[in-house]
Short mmCIF file of C-alpha atoms in Angstrom, two decimals:
data_model
loop_
_atom_site.label_atom_id
_atom_site.label_comp_id
_atom_site.label_asym_id
_atom_site.label_seq_id
_atom_site.Cartn_x
_atom_site.Cartn_y
_atom_site.Cartn_z
CA MET A 279 153.11 142.51 53.20
CA SER A 280 155.36 140.66 55.49
CA ASP A 281 154.27 138.25 58.35
CA VAL A 282 156.39 140.50 60.49
CA THR A 283 154.26 143.62 59.62
CA ASP A 284 151.04 141.83 60.01
CA THR A 285 151.67 140.37 63.15
CA MET A 286 153.32 143.84 64.78
CA LEU A 287 149.87 145.46 63.21
CA ASN A 288 147.71 142.64 65.17
CA LEU A 289 149.75 142.88 68.31
CA TRP A 290 148.91 146.62 68.39
CA VAL A 291 145.04 145.77 68.14
CA PHE A 292 145.41 142.99 70.83
CA ALA A 293 146.92 145.62 73.07
CA PHE A 294 144.02 148.05 72.12
CA VAL A 295 141.70 144.81 73.43
CA ALA A 296 143.68 144.34 76.72
CA LEU A 297 143.26 148.24 76.88
CA VAL A 298 139.58 148.12 76.53
CA ILE A 299 139.21 145.34 78.92
CA TRP A 300 141.18 147.10 81.43
CA LEU A 301 139.13 150.39 80.88
CA ILE A 302 135.63 148.22 81.75
CA LEU A 303 137.46 146.76 84.64
CA LYS A 304 138.93 150.02 86.08
CA PRO A 305 137.21 152.03 88.72
CA ALA A 306 135.48 155.22 87.22
CA ALA A 307 137.15 157.88 89.24
CA GLY A 308 135.17 160.97 87.48
CA LEU A 309 131.51 159.15 88.11
CA LYS A 310 129.29 159.50 90.89
CA LYS A 311 125.48 158.53 91.08
CA THR A 312 123.88 161.30 88.90
CA ASN A 313 120.95 163.07 89.81
CA THR A 314 120.07 164.70 86.55
CA SER A 315 116.71 166.27 87.07
CA SER A 316 116.07 169.81 85.95
CA ASP A 317 115.84 170.97 89.63
CA ASN A 318 119.19 169.58 90.71
CA PRO A 319 121.53 172.46 91.57
CA GLN A 320 124.03 170.64 90.94
CA LYS A 321 123.68 169.83 87.44
CA HIS A 322 124.58 173.06 86.27
CA GLN A 323 128.02 173.57 88.35
CA MET B 179 141.91 189.00 74.16
CA PHE B 180 142.06 186.34 71.48
CA LYS B 181 143.40 183.20 72.96
CA ILE B 182 145.23 180.83 71.15
CA ASN B 183 144.18 177.04 71.36
CA PRO B 184 147.26 174.63 71.07
CA LEU B 185 144.68 172.06 69.44
CA LEU B 186 143.44 174.36 66.94
CA ILE B 187 147.10 175.13 66.06
CA VAL B 188 148.00 171.32 65.76
CA ALA B 189 144.70 170.73 63.87
CA LEU B 190 145.46 173.33 61.48
CA ILE B 191 148.92 172.17 60.68
CA VAL B 192 148.40 168.51 60.45
CA THR B 193 145.21 169.13 57.86
CA GLY B 194 147.16 171.98 56.06
CA SER B 195 150.10 169.92 55.49
CA ILE B 196 148.11 166.88 53.73
CA ALA B 197 146.25 169.75 52.11
CA ILE B 198 149.69 171.17 50.74
CA TRP B 199 151.14 167.85 50.15
CA GLY B 200 148.22 166.92 47.99
CA ILE B 201 148.23 170.11 45.96
CA VAL B 202 151.89 169.96 45.18
CA ASP B 203 152.04 166.35 44.68
CA THR B 204 148.80 164.72 44.22
CA GLU B 205 149.74 161.25 43.12
CA ASN B 206 152.38 160.89 45.45
CA LEU B 207 149.96 161.61 48.48
CA ALA B 208 147.28 159.17 46.39
CA GLN B 209 149.78 156.38 46.14
CA TRP B 210 151.15 156.63 49.71
CA ALA B 211 147.55 156.51 50.91
CA ALA B 212 146.40 153.61 48.93
CA GLU B 213 149.58 151.47 50.07
CA THR B 214 149.48 152.48 53.63
CA ILE B 215 145.61 151.70 53.90
CA GLU B 216 146.03 148.37 52.07
CA VAL B 217 148.65 147.12 54.95
CA GLN B 218 146.05 148.23 57.41
CA PHE B 219 143.06 146.68 55.61
CA SER B 220 144.80 143.53 55.01
CA SER B 221 145.88 142.81 58.59
CA ARG B 222 143.07 144.91 60.44
CA ALA B 223 140.13 143.90 58.48
CA TRP B 224 138.89 141.42 61.26
CA PHE B 225 139.17 144.21 63.96
CA ILE B 226 137.25 146.83 61.97
CA MET B 227 134.20 144.42 61.09
CA LEU B 228 134.01 143.22 64.71
CA THR B 229 133.97 147.05 65.86
CA VAL B 230 131.07 147.95 63.51
CA SER B 231 128.95 144.67 64.28
CA GLY B 232 129.79 144.99 67.92
CA LEU B 233 128.50 149.00 67.73
CA LEU B 234 125.56 147.42 66.16
CA ILE B 235 124.68 145.01 69.01
CA VAL B 236 125.56 147.53 71.62
CA SER B 237 123.05 149.93 69.80
CA LEU B 238 120.14 147.29 69.83
CA PHE B 239 120.99 146.21 73.44
CA LEU B 240 120.76 149.67 74.56
CA ALA B 241 117.29 150.21 72.72
CA ILE B 242 115.76 147.39 74.12
CA SER B 243 117.25 147.13 77.59
CA LYS B 244 115.96 149.25 80.50
CA TYR B 245 118.67 152.05 79.48
CA GLY B 246 116.57 152.95 76.55
CA GLU B 247 114.23 154.83 79.00
CA ILE B 248 116.74 157.36 80.00
CA LYS B 249 116.62 160.61 78.56
CA LEU B 250 118.97 162.73 76.65
CA GLY B 251 118.71 165.72 78.66
CA ALA B 252 116.80 166.40 82.11
CA ASP B 253 114.30 163.64 83.13
CA ASP B 254 111.95 166.71 82.24
CA ASP B 255 113.08 168.02 78.81
CA GLN B 256 110.65 167.56 75.77
CA PRO B 257 111.99 167.04 72.17
CA GLU B 258 112.80 170.28 70.30
CA PHE B 259 111.81 169.03 66.72
CA SER B 260 108.92 167.41 65.32
CA THR B 261 109.85 163.57 64.65
CA VAL B 262 109.41 164.01 60.69
CA SER B 263 111.67 167.04 60.76
CA TRP B 264 114.17 165.38 63.02
CA LEU B 265 114.33 162.39 60.81
CA SER B 266 114.30 164.15 58.03
CA MET B 267 117.36 166.60 59.33
CA LEU B 268 119.29 163.75 60.51
CA PHE B 269 119.17 161.51 57.32
CA ALA B 270 120.11 164.67 55.25
CA ALA B 271 123.41 165.15 57.41
CA GLY B 272 124.35 161.43 57.40
CA MET B 273 124.05 160.61 53.73
CA GLY B 274 123.60 163.62 51.56
CA VAL B 275 125.61 163.60 48.45
CA GLY B 276 126.55 160.06 48.52
CA LEU B 277 122.84 158.81 47.68
CA LEU B 278 122.65 160.88 44.53
CA TYR B 279 126.03 159.61 43.31
CA TRP B 280 126.15 155.81 44.21
CA GLY B 281 122.17 155.68 43.94
CA THR B 282 122.38 153.60 40.76
CA ALA B 283 125.97 153.27 40.06
CA GLU B 284 126.80 151.52 43.31
CA PRO B 285 124.15 148.17 42.72
CA LEU B 286 125.56 148.00 39.32
CA THR B 287 129.23 148.26 40.09
CA HIS B 288 128.67 145.12 42.60
CA TYR B 289 126.41 143.44 39.81
CA LEU B 290 129.50 143.68 37.60
CA ALA B 291 131.88 142.10 40.08
CA VAL B 292 129.46 139.54 41.50
CA SER B 293 128.23 138.30 37.69
CA GLU B 294 131.68 137.24 37.11
CA VAL B 295 130.96 134.21 39.50
CA GLU B 296 127.31 134.01 39.70
CA ASP B 297 124.42 133.67 37.58
CA SER B 298 123.41 137.13 36.40
CA ARG B 299 119.85 137.17 38.22
CA ARG B 300 121.25 136.09 41.47
CA ALA B 301 124.15 138.61 41.05
CA ALA B 302 121.38 141.58 41.00
CA ASP B 303 120.24 140.41 44.16
CA ALA B 304 123.63 139.99 45.80
CA ALA B 305 124.59 143.50 44.42
CA LEU B 306 121.40 145.20 45.83
CA PHE B 307 122.01 143.66 49.27
CA ILE B 308 125.82 144.27 49.59
CA THR B 309 124.97 148.01 48.65
CA ASN B 310 122.18 147.91 51.26
CA PHE B 311 124.52 146.39 53.64
CA HIS B 312 127.08 149.51 52.88
CA TRP B 313 124.44 152.09 53.70
CA GLY B 314 122.14 150.55 56.12
CA MET B 315 122.13 149.60 60.16
CA HIS B 316 125.98 148.98 60.47
CA ALA B 317 126.49 152.58 59.17
CA TRP B 318 123.86 154.14 60.97
CA ALA B 319 124.85 152.41 64.45
CA ILE B 320 128.13 154.28 63.89
CA TYR B 321 126.65 157.37 63.67
CA ALA B 322 123.84 156.74 66.31
CA LEU B 323 126.68 155.64 69.08
CA THR B 324 128.83 158.44 68.39
CA GLY B 325 125.99 160.94 68.62
CA LEU B 326 124.58 159.26 71.82
CA VAL B 327 127.71 159.47 73.38
CA ILE B 328 127.95 163.39 72.77
CA ALA B 329 124.26 163.67 73.72
CA TYR B 330 124.20 161.79 76.65
CA PHE B 331 127.45 163.38 78.31
CA GLY B 332 126.44 166.66 76.78
CA PHE B 333 122.82 167.19 77.58
CA ARG B 334 122.48 164.94 80.63
CA LEU B 335 125.85 165.06 82.48
CA ASP B 336 126.45 168.72 80.98
CA CYS B 337 129.80 167.99 79.83
CA PRO B 338 131.31 170.03 76.83
CA ASN B 339 130.88 169.06 73.46
CA LEU B 340 134.02 167.49 72.74
CA VAL B 341 135.04 164.18 71.87
CA SER B 342 137.67 164.10 74.69
CA ALA B 343 134.84 164.99 77.24
CA PRO B 344 133.43 161.43 78.04
CA LEU B 345 136.99 159.98 78.82
CA ILE B 346 137.84 163.12 81.30
CA ARG B 347 134.34 162.64 82.71
CA VAL B 348 134.52 158.92 83.47
CA TYR B 349 138.09 158.33 84.29
CA GLY B 350 138.77 162.01 86.12
CA LYS B 351 141.15 164.30 85.34
CA SER B 352 144.51 163.10 85.10
CA THR B 353 147.80 163.12 82.56
CA VAL B 354 146.99 160.28 80.98
CA THR B 355 143.24 161.10 80.31
CA MET B 356 143.89 164.85 79.42
CA VAL B 357 146.58 163.59 77.05
CA ALA B 358 144.42 160.98 75.43
CA GLY B 359 141.28 163.24 75.44
CA TRP B 360 143.58 165.79 73.48
CA LEU B 361 144.54 163.21 70.80
CA PHE B 362 140.63 162.23 70.46
CA ASP B 363 140.11 165.50 70.00
CA LEU B 364 142.79 166.01 67.06
CA MET B 365 141.69 162.57 65.43
CA ALA B 366 138.00 163.37 65.48
CA ILE B 367 139.09 166.79 63.47
CA VAL B 368 141.69 165.17 61.05
CA ALA B 369 138.79 162.62 60.12
CA ILE B 370 136.20 165.30 59.65
CA ALA B 371 138.36 167.41 57.71
CA ILE B 372 139.47 164.72 55.43
CA GLY B 373 135.95 163.11 55.08
CA VAL B 374 134.30 165.95 54.21
CA GLY B 375 136.90 167.19 51.76
CA GLY B 376 136.42 163.96 50.14
CA SER B 377 132.43 164.39 50.08
CA ILE B 378 133.14 167.99 48.59
CA ALA B 379 135.17 166.17 45.61
CA MET B 380 132.56 163.48 44.91
CA GLY B 381 129.64 166.10 44.92
CA VAL B 382 131.71 168.08 42.47
CA PHE B 383 132.35 165.31 40.01
CA GLN B 384 128.46 164.51 40.43
CA ILE B 385 127.64 168.26 39.37
CA LYS B 386 130.20 168.21 36.47
CA GLY B 387 128.48 164.89 35.26
CA GLY B 388 125.29 166.55 35.35
CA ILE B 389 126.44 169.87 33.91
CA ASP B 390 128.21 167.90 31.05
CA VAL B 391 124.79 166.04 30.24
CA LEU B 392 122.73 169.32 30.21
CA MET B 393 125.31 171.21 28.33
CA ASP B 394 125.91 168.35 25.88
CA VAL B 395 129.75 168.13 26.23
CA ASP B 396 132.22 165.86 27.69
CA SER B 397 134.49 167.71 29.51
CA SER B 398 137.86 165.97 30.17
CA GLY B 399 140.36 167.04 32.93
CA THR B 400 139.81 168.94 36.14
CA SER B 401 139.05 172.25 34.74
CA MET B 402 135.50 171.97 34.91
CA SER B 403 135.61 170.55 38.04
CA ILE B 404 137.92 173.29 39.21
CA ALA B 405 135.35 175.67 38.18
CA ILE B 406 132.51 174.02 40.16
CA PHE B 407 134.63 174.18 43.06
CA LEU B 408 135.23 177.77 42.88
CA VAL B 409 131.62 178.54 42.67
CA LEU B 410 130.99 176.05 45.66
CA CYS B 411 133.54 177.90 47.63
CA VAL B 412 131.96 181.20 46.96
CA ALA B 413 128.66 180.17 47.63
CA TYR B 414 129.73 178.48 51.26
CA THR B 415 131.61 181.36 52.29
CA PRO B 416 128.70 183.96 53.39
CA PRO B 417 126.70 181.22 55.55
CA LEU B 418 130.58 180.69 57.46
CA LEU B 419 130.36 184.37 58.45
CA MET B 420 126.74 184.68 59.52
CA ASP B 421 124.47 182.56 61.86
CA LEU B 422 122.19 180.70 59.52
CA SER B 423 121.44 177.71 61.48
CA ARG B 424 117.67 178.37 60.46
CA GLY B 425 118.57 178.84 56.71
CA MET B 426 120.85 175.90 56.69
CA ALA B 427 118.07 173.72 57.84
CA ILE B 428 115.91 174.88 55.04
CA LEU B 429 118.46 174.24 52.37
CA SER B 430 119.07 170.73 53.85
CA ASN B 431 115.27 169.97 53.77
CA THR B 432 114.88 171.51 50.43
CA ALA B 433 117.92 168.81 49.15
CA MET B 434 115.99 166.16 50.59
CA ALA B 435 112.60 167.02 49.57
CA ILE B 436 113.90 167.12 45.86
CA ALA B 437 115.85 163.36 46.48
CA CYS B 438 112.50 161.99 47.70
CA GLY B 439 110.56 163.87 44.28
CA LEU B 440 113.12 162.18 42.19
CA MET B 441 112.84 158.90 43.82
CA VAL B 442 108.85 159.18 43.86
CA PHE B 443 109.08 160.35 40.20
CA VAL B 444 111.43 157.29 39.18
CA LEU B 445 109.10 154.57 40.79
CA ILE B 446 105.94 156.27 39.19
CA ALA B 447 107.22 157.02 35.69
CA GLY B 448 109.51 153.90 35.40
CA PRO B 449 108.50 150.17 35.46
CA THR B 450 106.66 150.46 38.59
CA GLN B 451 106.23 146.42 39.19
CA PHE B 452 109.90 145.54 38.52
CA ILE B 453 110.94 148.40 41.03
CA MET B 454 108.56 147.42 43.69
CA GLY B 455 109.42 143.73 43.43
CA GLY B 456 113.31 144.69 43.32
CA ILE B 457 112.21 146.73 46.57
CA ILE B 458 110.64 143.72 48.32
CA GLY B 459 113.28 141.21 47.38
CA ALA B 460 115.89 143.54 48.75
CA ILE B 461 114.18 143.97 52.12
CA GLY B 462 114.18 139.88 52.24
CA GLU B 463 117.90 139.52 51.50
CA TYR B 464 118.74 142.12 53.84
CA VAL B 465 116.73 140.76 56.74
CA SER B 466 117.96 137.17 56.28
CA GLN B 467 121.74 138.09 55.83
CA VAL B 468 122.72 141.52 57.45
CA VAL B 469 123.86 139.70 60.88
CA VAL B 470 126.10 136.83 59.03
CA HIS B 471 127.63 139.73 56.61
CA GLY B 472 128.32 142.09 59.31
CA PHE B 473 131.08 139.45 60.26
CA ARG B 474 132.25 138.40 57.09
CA THR B 475 135.99 139.07 56.33
CA TYR B 476 136.57 137.25 53.03
CA THR B 477 139.64 135.66 54.27
CA PHE B 478 139.27 132.49 52.44
CA MET B 479 138.55 133.83 49.09
CA ASP B 480 140.75 134.85 46.32
CA GLU B 481 143.06 137.99 46.34
CA ARG B 482 140.33 139.48 43.81
CA THR B 483 137.49 139.21 45.95
CA ALA B 484 139.65 140.65 48.97
CA ASN B 485 140.79 143.52 47.27
CA TRP B 486 136.88 144.10 46.40
CA PHE B 487 136.04 143.95 49.95
CA HIS B 488 138.89 146.42 50.97
CA GLU B 489 137.92 148.85 48.35
CA TRP B 490 134.19 148.61 49.13
CA THR B 491 133.04 147.25 52.31
CA LEU B 492 135.81 148.19 54.45
CA THR B 493 136.08 151.82 52.78
CA TYR B 494 132.78 152.34 53.55
CA MET B 495 132.62 151.37 57.22
CA VAL B 496 135.82 153.50 57.61
CA TRP B 497 134.22 156.52 55.70
CA TRP B 498 130.96 156.25 58.06
CA LEU B 499 133.87 156.51 60.79
CA ALA B 500 135.24 159.56 59.48
CA TRP B 501 131.87 161.09 59.19
CA ALA B 502 130.90 159.74 62.71
CA PRO B 503 132.13 162.81 64.78
CA PHE B 504 130.76 165.26 62.43
CA VAL B 505 127.32 163.76 61.98
CA GLY B 506 127.33 162.53 65.49
CA VAL B 507 127.44 166.02 67.03
CA PHE B 508 124.95 167.41 64.29
CA ILE B 509 122.28 164.50 65.40
CA ALA B 510 122.99 164.97 69.00
CA ARG B 511 121.99 168.81 68.89
CA ILE B 512 118.92 167.79 67.28
CA SER B 513 118.05 164.91 69.77
CA LYS B 514 117.94 166.80 73.19
CA GLY B 515 114.79 165.39 75.21
CA ARG B 516 114.54 162.06 73.42
CA THR B 517 115.00 159.01 75.04
CA ILE B 518 117.67 156.77 74.33
CA ARG B 519 115.63 154.03 72.84
CA GLU B 520 113.33 156.75 70.55
CA PHE B 521 116.97 157.99 69.52
CA LEU B 522 118.44 154.59 68.45
CA PHE B 523 115.52 153.40 66.77
CA GLY B 524 114.95 156.94 65.14
CA VAL B 525 118.77 156.82 64.01
CA ILE B 526 119.22 153.29 62.92
CA VAL B 527 115.91 151.70 61.82
CA VAL B 528 113.99 154.57 59.79
CA PRO B 529 117.15 155.80 57.88
CA THR B 530 117.99 152.12 56.68
CA VAL B 531 114.51 151.58 55.62
CA PHE B 532 114.66 154.67 53.47
CA SER B 533 117.89 153.49 52.27
CA ILE B 534 116.60 150.30 50.89
CA PHE B 535 113.75 152.00 49.29
CA TRP B 536 116.29 154.24 47.44
CA PHE B 537 118.59 151.83 46.20
CA GLY B 538 115.83 149.86 45.44
CA VAL B 539 114.34 152.09 43.28
CA PHE B 540 117.41 153.57 41.60
CA GLY B 541 119.03 149.79 41.65
CA SER B 542 116.18 148.30 40.06
CA ILE B 543 115.83 151.12 37.38
CA GLY B 544 119.56 150.38 36.56
CA PHE B 545 119.22 146.66 36.27
CA TYR B 546 116.01 147.21 34.46
CA ALA B 547 118.24 149.00 31.89
CA ALA B 548 120.84 146.50 31.85
CA LEU B 549 119.02 143.36 32.08
CA ARG B 550 115.92 144.21 30.14
CA THR B 551 117.09 146.79 27.40
CA ASN B 552 119.99 147.01 25.55
CA LEU B 553 121.00 150.44 26.92
CA PRO B 554 124.99 150.66 27.40
CA ILE B 555 124.53 151.50 31.36
CA LEU B 556 127.10 148.72 32.31
CA GLU B 557 129.89 149.95 30.19
CA LEU B 558 129.04 153.69 31.54
CA VAL B 559 129.33 152.37 35.18
CA GLN B 560 132.93 151.33 34.36
CA LYS B 561 133.60 154.46 32.54
CA ASP B 562 132.29 157.48 34.82
CA ALA B 563 130.17 156.51 38.15
CA SER B 564 129.39 160.11 38.23
CA ARG B 565 127.32 159.98 35.10
CA VAL B 566 124.89 157.33 35.60
CA MET B 567 122.20 158.70 37.59
CA PHE B 568 122.26 161.30 34.81
CA PHE B 569 121.96 158.81 32.28
CA VAL B 570 119.26 156.84 33.77
CA LEU B 571 117.06 160.15 34.01
CA GLU B 572 117.76 161.00 30.32
CA GLN B 573 115.73 157.88 29.99
CA PHE B 574 112.52 159.65 31.15
CA PRO B 575 110.33 162.58 30.39
CA ALA B 576 111.52 165.98 31.62
CA SER B 577 114.96 164.83 31.85
CA ARG B 578 116.37 168.56 31.73
CA LEU B 579 114.30 169.37 34.59
CA THR B 580 115.04 166.36 36.56
CA ILE B 581 118.51 166.74 35.90
CA SER B 582 119.02 170.08 36.94
CA ALA B 583 117.28 169.15 40.12
CA VAL B 584 119.76 166.42 40.96
CA VAL B 585 122.63 169.32 40.33
CA ALA B 586 120.79 171.26 42.53
CA ALA B 587 120.52 169.16 45.18
CA ALA B 588 124.16 167.98 45.03
CA PHE B 589 124.88 171.85 45.34
CA LEU B 590 122.67 171.88 48.34
CA PHE B 591 123.89 169.04 50.12
CA LEU B 592 127.38 170.17 49.61
CA ILE B 593 126.93 173.75 50.74
CA THR B 594 125.25 172.31 53.87
CA SER B 595 127.79 170.00 55.02
CA VAL B 596 130.68 172.10 54.36
CA VAL B 597 129.22 174.74 56.49
CA SER B 598 128.21 172.27 59.21
CA ALA B 599 131.39 170.71 59.28
CA ALA B 600 133.23 174.03 59.58
CA PHE B 601 131.14 174.86 62.46
CA VAL B 602 131.48 171.55 64.20
CA LEU B 603 135.38 171.87 63.68
CA GLY B 604 135.50 175.16 64.86
CA MET B 605 133.72 173.84 68.11
CA PHE B 606 136.07 170.89 68.66
CA SER B 607 139.21 173.31 67.99
CA SER B 608 137.56 176.12 70.69
CA SER B 609 137.44 173.73 73.79
CA GLY B 610 133.78 172.79 72.64
CA SER B 611 132.59 176.16 72.37
CA LEU B 612 128.67 176.47 70.95
CA ASN B 613 130.08 179.63 68.97
CA PRO B 614 133.38 179.31 67.65
CA SER B 615 134.42 182.51 66.47
CA ARG B 616 134.08 183.57 62.72
CA ALA B 617 137.79 183.40 61.90
CA VAL B 618 137.75 179.89 63.28
CA LYS B 619 135.04 178.57 61.29
CA LEU B 620 136.43 180.69 57.91
CA GLY B 621 140.06 178.82 58.56
CA TRP B 622 138.10 175.64 58.59
CA GLY B 623 136.18 176.70 55.63
CA VAL B 624 139.52 177.11 53.89
CA ILE B 625 141.33 173.96 54.76
CA LEU B 626 138.17 172.04 54.13
CA GLY B 627 138.24 173.73 50.61
CA ALA B 628 141.88 172.87 50.17
CA LEU B 629 141.23 169.36 51.12
CA GLY B 630 138.69 169.10 48.56
CA LEU B 631 140.72 170.73 46.01
CA VAL B 632 143.14 167.85 46.77
CA MET B 633 140.82 165.01 46.03
CA ILE B 634 139.60 166.72 43.02
CA LEU B 635 143.16 167.01 41.65
CA SER B 636 143.65 163.53 42.48
CA ASP B 637 140.67 162.97 39.68
CA SER B 638 140.14 159.47 41.20
CA ILE B 639 137.10 158.00 43.23
CA ALA B 640 139.81 155.26 44.26
CA ALA B 641 142.32 157.74 45.53
CA ILE B 642 139.56 159.87 47.55
CA LYS B 643 138.53 156.62 49.57
CA SER B 644 141.94 155.82 50.16
CA ILE B 645 142.88 159.12 51.57
CA ILE B 646 139.36 159.47 53.86
CA ALA B 647 140.00 155.70 54.80
CA LEU B 648 143.62 156.42 56.15
CA GLY B 649 142.28 159.89 57.94
CA ALA B 650 139.35 157.94 59.49
CA LEU B 651 141.32 154.68 60.75
CA PRO B 652 142.52 155.98 64.18
CA PHE B 653 138.90 156.98 64.97
CA VAL B 654 137.62 153.04 65.10
CA PHE B 655 139.86 153.07 68.33
CA VAL B 656 138.31 156.20 69.73
CA VAL B 657 134.68 155.09 68.79
CA THR B 658 135.26 151.83 70.84
CA ILE B 659 136.74 153.74 73.96
CA LEU B 660 133.84 156.27 73.89
CA VAL B 661 131.30 153.57 73.90
CA ILE B 662 132.97 151.97 76.92
CA CYS B 663 132.64 155.56 78.59
CA LEU B 664 128.93 155.49 77.79
CA LEU B 665 128.28 152.12 79.17
CA ARG B 666 130.00 152.71 82.42
CA ALA B 667 128.11 156.15 82.80
CA LEU B 668 124.81 154.44 81.87
CA ALA B 669 125.29 151.86 84.64
CA VAL B 670 125.72 154.72 87.42
CA ASP B 671 122.88 156.63 85.89
CA GLU B 672 120.52 153.72 85.96
CA ALA B 673 121.63 153.18 89.76
CA ALA B 674 120.57 156.66 90.40
CA ALA B 675 117.45 156.22 89.08
CA ILE B 676 116.60 153.53 90.93
CA ASP B 677 118.05 155.40 94.04
CA ARG B 678 115.30 158.09 93.10
CA SER B 679 112.35 155.55 92.68
CA LYS B 680 113.03 154.49 96.26
CA PRO B 681 110.53 155.75 98.62
#
């Protein structure tokens, strides 16, 4: 395997690591504080 | 009206194309898979080992932290199954036929490799440790976290049972999350289909080895394997058409009972002191080396060692990733009502202890044959790994009975795997429906069979491993993102728990 291929493949991984860090820092738009007791009427909507 | 799901169509086209390519030109597919996976392994080994070790560390953190008290379900849900039944089912789902195939063969294969560079007695310890590493906590952490994500989002947050659901739930519905989620589901389907196809082939080779020994023949070529495969297809079709979830649990528990019975039989009827010594030594080796080995990449070793690392350790880790969505869904389904702590200790620690005993018994008996007697077991390992377990059993009384039991257990493990996998694939490709249609399940049964046939035609365990690794590799990235989603959701859940506890 050439060094160029090796570098390219690893750049993809580094890009992925950057994505993971971004996902950790990004506001989670879909999450609200969760009330999960079984009597919560919103749970089954 | 019958609704066509685009994901189902694309998934069937992708997996079907791989199957057709493999049937038309098996050698070409196997060679392409081997070359491609070698490039991936050579440059990304560090990332794969970092990911699996990271998954184990996150699992242990969640288990001992305050998040461990969160329930998989509503706060007042209770577990559906007894703890013993739960442990038995999850173990059968996670390991199955591989245990029978590799019980003695894997420690001896590593022994042959290690003994070239180390003293033979030290090599046996190292070989047993490496085997336990491959089947131990790292493997189960992959299953556990995938299962935990599916169970948490499914039972606690009422999301659909899809790999894409956590991403969409956490980051909201947008074009990016919808497209990424769709790709996640597709990657999970491809990984499961190819992974289970590989297990079908391995199981068929194992059954063939047993039948050869029982009938005292040496059937070369693939005709016997294909005959066994056809019987298997006939056996797994009826359960696909009926709802046999309870029956499947019985079959899976029977196979586990046979496997446990064999282990106890070999321990008692064999050189008990030698085997117990092997098990205790293996526990010490595992505890003292497991963390360091999880980060080992063999970067400064020679090419031969690096190749061995790619062929075994990396391939195993990717193999567990291939099975993770399938086993994860199964484990999630049977774990409703348990706390995260209970779930993680049950899924990671208990099966690892069982694996150490299993390989301790069957590995030690293999070393006993190789080091203390003059039996030609090491030659057999090199020639045909699928016959090693039967060779060991032939040295014991009532060998025809025990060999038949292994063949029966392998057959049962295979049927339960294929039927469960067809169900999970059907579920994933029907928008998370818990009742996929018979036509969809049957379609997946056919695809799984075709992929199994491809692997059988390759007639090579190495080729099977390469194809599975290639199918599952993208899932390394998916699992990482799923875990991020879980941690983000847990942080909010914990905050909610604190809010509720306030007066």
